[in-house]
Amino acid sequence: MDTANPTASDMSAGSLGATEPGRARVHYHRRRTPVTWVRSGGLTTLLFALPLLLIFGAFSWYPMVRSVFLSMEMTPNLVTYTWVGLDNFRYVIHDPLLPIAVKNTAYFAFLALIFGYPIPLVAAVLMSEVRRHRGFYSALAYIPVVVPPVVSVLLWKEFYDGSVTGVFNTILGWVHMGPYAWLSSQQMAMPALVVESTWANAGGTVIIYLAALIGVNSELYEAASVDGASLWRKVWHITMPQLRGVMLVTLILQIIGTAQVFLEPYLFTQGGPNNKTLTVMLLIYQYAFGSSVGSGFGYATALSLMLAAFLALFSLIYLRATRSWSSE
Amino acid sequence: MKFNRSVRIVAALVVATSLLAVAASASSAAPTKTKKVTIKVVSLIPGSTNAAFAQWNTRAKQFMKANPNIKVLGVPYQWLGNTFAPMLAAKTLPYVFTVPFTDARTLGSHKELADITALAKKLPYFSKYNPPVIAEGKVGSKVYALPTAAYAQALHYNRALFTQAGLDPNKPPTTWAELQADAKQITDKTGKPGYVEMAASDNTGGWILTTDIYSLGGRVESGSGSKTKATLAGNSYITQALNLLHAMRWDDNSMGSNFNLSWGTINQAFAAGNVGMFISGSDVYTNMVQADSIDPAIYGIAPIPTASNKTAVVMGGGTLAAIAPYVTNAAQKAACMKWIDFFYEQPLVNKAQAIANAKTLVANKQPVGVPTFPVFNKKQFDLANSWIKPYFNVPRDQMAPFLTGIFKQKLAPEPGVATQDVYHSLDAVVQAVLTDKNADFAGLLNTAQKAAQTAINNS
């Protein structure tokens, strides 16, 4: 393989010079000037990369850099910006709403892990066992993902309507239960959000698991069948170990996703009742836009950076801790 | 082809005369021809009926006919506490928009509204504004917004549910004790919530709780300007208001099971016949017609019950029209002011415009005669109402308890500093009382006090 496809080190001036004196490639490195770069198609490459660079620069990198500066500025209105150092971070750390938001976010992540993590896995395993209409079931699982998230939430808002005419309350009314307050209940609001979120997002994870299941060697199952293994033992001893890598990725993606949950609490409850569904992202939003006279971008970016730092650290520790496991 | 000399002279004269005529017409047209200006203005609340939009379009056409150099584009709009600032920052608000009394002065002092002092002072009726009302749009001597409507908080009630519950729909409650008893009776007899209160996290929960507190004699702020203090913690009037809500919610179970209603959704619920009584501005009937197709027969309105002490008042509020700070073109700014004058102010001061406005409203089955409050003085208010009285199409008889009772009440403006933030700090308090039987009032008010005082200090 090495001889057929020389590596970069094989193409160094010394080695080529020694074997093929006089050829243009001998002085390849010395002649790599702007002119040669242009002649070798550098401009075309740049031209193709330019839209990407511009879009990322304008909409991704610039806002990130700007938010670092903004986190150290006071923005009492949308016109003046005053440098305040780390005051915004101090304000956010001492805000009594921060521990509430962190606790709620952790609670959402925990509930999502309990409900939302195993359901796609179980669904995918069951669907992979189904021999007929597998496409139909896949589509059925994926449809909620296709529905625009805002539409999903508005739909579920009708389901959760706390009055006797709400969809769930009407159904429960048939068996003489309720009406329940759902989103207006301090105990039920967060689980209600998690249930909708699981319904809306499970489909994507199901597809990932289904794709991974296709990669599992069917001979393993056949061998297990010959040995008389039950379905459960096949799932536990073959499917799960084979999916471990994918499961790790989906777990970390889910934790990062749930740590940034915003849409559901914003659209369903706006953080209520009594801040029981106030999440970190919603608190960031409230800092930035909660006041109708416009202030608090500094606080919002400060908390955003703190969240980003935490998630980066979490990802790093998690990846290091599980490196050996995932590479087994 | 040859022409003789006289023909050539005639031809030359004709050509020369024609050119001169063209040049003359061009030069004479130049000074009168002005560039057409396009302005974007807010129209109606999204979701309003086609008839309501038809009425608005008719008014816009009347304006454009009178001002052929101005093109008006209407943009549906609803002021919401949590979307206004981002829209203003993103410059996605139309050039002309409305803001509540609570915000205009703060926005003006932040230069987030255009300075319209010079244009406003040219209006012939500028000096006739009710001084405390125009003050809502001024910072020092500078004018940033013009008042378009004022309201008093009112008790809206469903006359049909009153009748079903065995109550007299012509005798709405006049004390909080009566209100509580009526609410319980409505729930017991009809199964519908007798009294519902907005409790959403978009400041409306705090807004109505503050209305309750005012009606009992309390206030949520003291002092003024930089010496303003939040007065939430340990406030006995607030505790009294919370106890009242707690009793209706947990002892009487007369407040239903939906504690996430906001301004628009409570109107919907009421128009659908699912609410016995609720508190909101005296002018919400317009929205219930425009967006919720309310059956007029069920509608009743009365003054809010007030305690008998000297500080018990009815809280009032209102709306101002303003121009976005990013309208810097003088011609556009002048056109915006013309629109504000035509659309909002002329129907209040000009008989012909008032009648024209009322006629288009009636033609499109939109309400005329909804209870409002004087933007100018009471005399002008009564005069303007007399112009449009023949066109009243709302059930004024059913509004009699309010119309006869409200001018006997004392009215007071909303809290003066960081108003929406103070309301927001109270959102969680009212939510807690309605969703937690064992809510700790003192603890909740201490937390709200800190948040409100921080907002006041920052404003």
PDB file of N, CA and C in Angstrom, chain B residues 127-166:
ATOM      1  N   SER B 127     -52.301  71.243  22.941  1.00  0.00           N
ATOM      2  CA  SER B 127     -52.383  71.841  24.279  1.00  0.00           C
ATOM      3  C   SER B 127     -53.617  71.365  25.040  1.00  0.00           C
ATOM      4  N   LYS B 128     -54.514  70.661  24.352  1.00  0.00           N
ATOM      5  CA  LYS B 128     -55.766  70.254  25.012  1.00  0.00           C
ATOM      6  C   LYS B 128     -55.726  68.850  25.621  1.00  0.00           C
ATOM      7  N   TYR B 129     -54.575  68.162  25.466  1.00  0.00           N
ATOM      8  CA  TYR B 129     -54.490  66.829  26.076  1.00  0.00           C
ATOM      9  C   TYR B 129     -54.651  66.943  27.584  1.00  0.00           C
ATOM     10  N   ASN B 130     -55.281  65.934  28.166  1.00  0.00           N
ATOM     11  CA  ASN B 130     -55.388  65.844  29.613  1.00  0.00           C
ATOM     12  C   ASN B 130     -53.953  65.781  30.168  1.00  0.00           C
ATOM     13  N   PRO B 131     -53.509  66.750  30.993  1.00  0.00           N
ATOM     14  CA  PRO B 131     -52.084  66.798  31.386  1.00  0.00           C
ATOM     15  C   PRO B 131     -51.510  65.487  31.925  1.00  0.00           C
ATOM     16  N   PRO B 132     -52.196  64.787  32.875  1.00  0.00           N
ATOM     17  CA  PRO B 132     -51.574  63.524  33.340  1.00  0.00           C
ATOM     18  C   PRO B 132     -51.505  62.454  32.260  1.00  0.00           C
ATOM     19  N   VAL B 133     -52.372  62.574  31.254  1.00  0.00           N
ATOM     20  CA  VAL B 133     -52.361  61.573  30.190  1.00  0.00           C
ATOM     21  C   VAL B 133     -51.217  61.842  29.198  1.00  0.00           C
ATOM     22  N   ILE B 134     -51.056  63.079  28.757  1.00  0.00           N
ATOM     23  CA  ILE B 134     -49.959  63.378  27.807  1.00  0.00           C
ATOM     24  C   ILE B 134     -48.607  63.204  28.510  1.00  0.00           C
ATOM     25  N   ALA B 135     -48.599  63.373  29.853  1.00  0.00           N
ATOM     26  CA  ALA B 135     -47.345  63.194  30.595  1.00  0.00           C
ATOM     27  C   ALA B 135     -46.791  61.781  30.429  1.00  0.00           C
ATOM     28  N   GLU B 136     -47.674  60.814  30.145  1.00  0.00           N
ATOM     29  CA  GLU B 136     -47.230  59.424  29.961  1.00  0.00           C
ATOM     30  C   GLU B 136     -46.321  59.271  28.742  1.00  0.00           C
ATOM     31  N   GLY B 137     -46.395  60.221  27.798  1.00  0.00           N
ATOM     32  CA  GLY B 137     -45.573  60.132  26.592  1.00  0.00           C
ATOM     33  C   GLY B 137     -44.451  61.142  26.540  1.00  0.00           C
ATOM     34  N   LYS B 138     -44.207  61.840  27.680  1.00  0.00           N
ATOM     35  CA  LYS B 138     -43.187  62.902  27.674  1.00  0.00           C
ATOM     36  C   LYS B 138     -42.027  62.588  28.613  1.00  0.00           C
ATOM     37  N   VAL B 139     -40.836  63.038  28.211  1.00  0.00           N
ATOM     38  CA  VAL B 139     -39.675  62.993  29.094  1.00  0.00           C
ATOM     39  C   VAL B 139     -39.174  64.433  29.146  1.00  0.00           C
ATOM     40  N   GLY B 140     -39.362  65.093  30.273  1.00  0.00           N
ATOM     41  CA  GLY B 140     -39.057  66.525  30.355  1.00  0.00           C
ATOM     42  C   GLY B 140     -39.982  67.266  29.409  1.00  0.00           C
ATOM     43  N   SER B 141     -39.380  68.060  28.546  1.00  0.00           N
ATOM     44  CA  SER B 141     -40.212  68.825  27.600  1.00  0.00           C
ATOM     45  C   SER B 141     -40.353  68.091  26.271  1.00  0.00           C
ATOM     46  N   LYS B 142     -39.664  66.985  26.132  1.00  0.00           N
ATOM     47  CA  LYS B 142     -39.694  66.259  24.850  1.00  0.00           C
ATOM     48  C   LYS B 142     -40.857  65.270  24.779  1.00  0.00           C
ATOM     49  N   VAL B 143     -41.461  65.219  23.599  1.00  0.00           N
ATOM     50  CA  VAL B 143     -42.602  64.319  23.401  1.00  0.00           C
ATOM     51  C   VAL B 143     -42.129  63.103  22.605  1.00  0.00           C
ATOM     52  N   TYR B 144     -42.444  61.899  23.117  1.00  0.00           N
ATOM     53  CA  TYR B 144     -42.045  60.672  22.427  1.00  0.00           C
ATOM     54  C   TYR B 144     -43.242  59.835  21.979  1.00  0.00           C
ATOM     55  N   ALA B 145     -44.403  60.112  22.526  1.00  0.00           N
ATOM     56  CA  ALA B 145     -45.595  59.322  22.152  1.00  0.00           C
ATOM     57  C   ALA B 145     -46.846  60.127  22.447  1.00  0.00           C
ATOM     58  N   LEU B 146     -47.900  59.850  21.681  1.00  0.00           N
ATOM     59  CA  LEU B 146     -49.160  60.556  21.887  1.00  0.00           C
ATOM     60  C   LEU B 146     -50.236  59.579  22.359  1.00  0.00           C
ATOM     61  N   PRO B 147     -50.987  59.960  23.393  1.00  0.00           N
ATOM     62  CA  PRO B 147     -52.019  59.042  23.896  1.00  0.00           C
ATOM     63  C   PRO B 147     -53.135  58.837  22.877  1.00  0.00           C
ATOM     64  N   THR B 148     -53.575  57.607  22.752  1.00  0.00           N
ATOM     65  CA  THR B 148     -54.644  57.307  21.787  1.00  0.00           C
ATOM     66  C   THR B 148     -55.891  56.781  22.473  1.00  0.00           C
ATOM     67  N   ALA B 149     -55.705  56.169  23.640  1.00  0.00           N
ATOM     68  CA  ALA B 149     -56.864  55.620  24.357  1.00  0.00           C
ATOM     69  C   ALA B 149     -56.501  55.443  25.827  1.00  0.00           C
ATOM     70  N   ALA B 150     -57.491  55.610  26.665  1.00  0.00           N
ATOM     71  CA  ALA B 150     -57.284  55.376  28.094  1.00  0.00           C
ATOM     72  C   ALA B 150     -58.408  54.478  28.586  1.00  0.00           C
ATOM     73  N   TYR B 151     -58.103  53.684  29.589  1.00  0.00           N
ATOM     74  CA  TYR B 151     -59.123  52.767  30.118  1.00  0.00           C
ATOM     75  C   TYR B 151     -59.006  52.704  31.635  1.00  0.00           C
ATOM     76  N   ALA B 152     -60.058  52.177  32.256  1.00  0.00           N
ATOM     77  CA  ALA B 152     -59.999  51.857  33.684  1.00  0.00           C
ATOM     78  C   ALA B 152     -60.134  50.345  33.787  1.00  0.00           C
ATOM     79  N   GLN B 153     -59.472  49.758  34.747  1.00  0.00           N
ATOM     80  CA  GLN B 153     -59.660  48.322  34.949  1.00  0.00           C
ATOM     81  C   GLN B 153     -61.114  48.075  35.338  1.00  0.00           C
ATOM     82  N   ALA B 154     -61.693  46.997  34.827  1.00  0.00           N
ATOM     83  CA  ALA B 154     -63.123  46.764  35.043  1.00  0.00           C
ATOM     84  C   ALA B 154     -63.392  45.291  35.285  1.00  0.00           C
ATOM     85  N   LEU B 155     -64.559  45.022  35.847  1.00  0.00           N
ATOM     86  CA  LEU B 155     -64.986  43.635  36.059  1.00  0.00           C
ATOM     87  C   LEU B 155     -65.912  43.245  34.903  1.00  0.00           C
ATOM     88  N   HIS B 156     -65.481  42.279  34.126  1.00  0.00           N
ATOM     89  CA  HIS B 156     -66.303  41.801  33.009  1.00  0.00           C
ATOM     90  C   HIS B 156     -67.025  40.543  33.479  1.00  0.00           C
ATOM     91  N   TYR B 157     -68.304  40.451  33.197  1.00  0.00           N
ATOM     92  CA  TYR B 157     -69.040  39.272  33.691  1.00  0.00           C
ATOM     93  C   TYR B 157     -70.001  38.738  32.648  1.00  0.00           C
ATOM     94  N   ASN B 158     -70.250  37.439  32.758  1.00  0.00           N
ATOM     95  CA  ASN B 158     -71.103  36.741  31.798  1.00  0.00           C
ATOM     96  C   ASN B 158     -72.543  36.772  32.313  1.00  0.00           C
ATOM     97  N   ARG B 159     -73.377  37.555  31.642  1.00  0.00           N
ATOM     98  CA  ARG B 159     -74.760  37.733  32.108  1.00  0.00           C
ATOM     99  C   ARG B 159     -75.542  36.409  32.032  1.00  0.00           C
ATOM    100  N   ALA B 160     -75.240  35.599  31.040  1.00  0.00           N
ATOM    101  CA  ALA B 160     -75.963  34.330  30.894  1.00  0.00           C
ATOM    102  C   ALA B 160     -75.660  33.405  32.071  1.00  0.00           C
ATOM    103  N   LEU B 161     -74.378  33.354  32.472  1.00  0.00           N
ATOM    104  CA  LEU B 161     -74.013  32.499  33.612  1.00  0.00           C
ATOM    105  C   LEU B 161     -74.604  33.051  34.906  1.00  0.00           C
ATOM    106  N   PHE B 162     -74.676  34.376  35.008  1.00  0.00           N
ATOM    107  CA  PHE B 162     -75.312  34.988  36.187  1.00  0.00           C
ATOM    108  C   PHE B 162     -76.764  34.505  36.286  1.00  0.00           C
ATOM    109  N   THR B 163     -77.468  34.562  35.150  1.00  0.00           N
ATOM    110  CA  THR B 163     -78.874  34.157  35.146  1.00  0.00           C
ATOM    111  C   THR B 163     -79.001  32.675  35.494  1.00  0.00           C
ATOM    112  N   GLN B 164     -78.161  31.852  34.850  1.00  0.00           N
ATOM    113  CA  GLN B 164     -78.208  30.397  35.125  1.00  0.00           C
ATOM    114  C   GLN B 164     -77.957  30.090  36.595  1.00  0.00           C
ATOM    115  N   ALA B 165     -77.103  30.917  37.207  1.00  0.00           N
ATOM    116  CA  ALA B 165     -76.748  30.668  38.613  1.00  0.00           C
ATOM    117  C   ALA B 165     -77.773  31.268  39.577  1.00  0.00           C
ATOM    118  N   GLY B 166     -78.802  31.904  39.019  1.00  0.00           N
ATOM    119  CA  GLY B 166     -79.825  32.507  39.877  1.00  0.00           C
ATOM    120  C   GLY B 166     -79.441  33.876  40.393  1.00  0.00           C
TER     121      GLY B 166
END
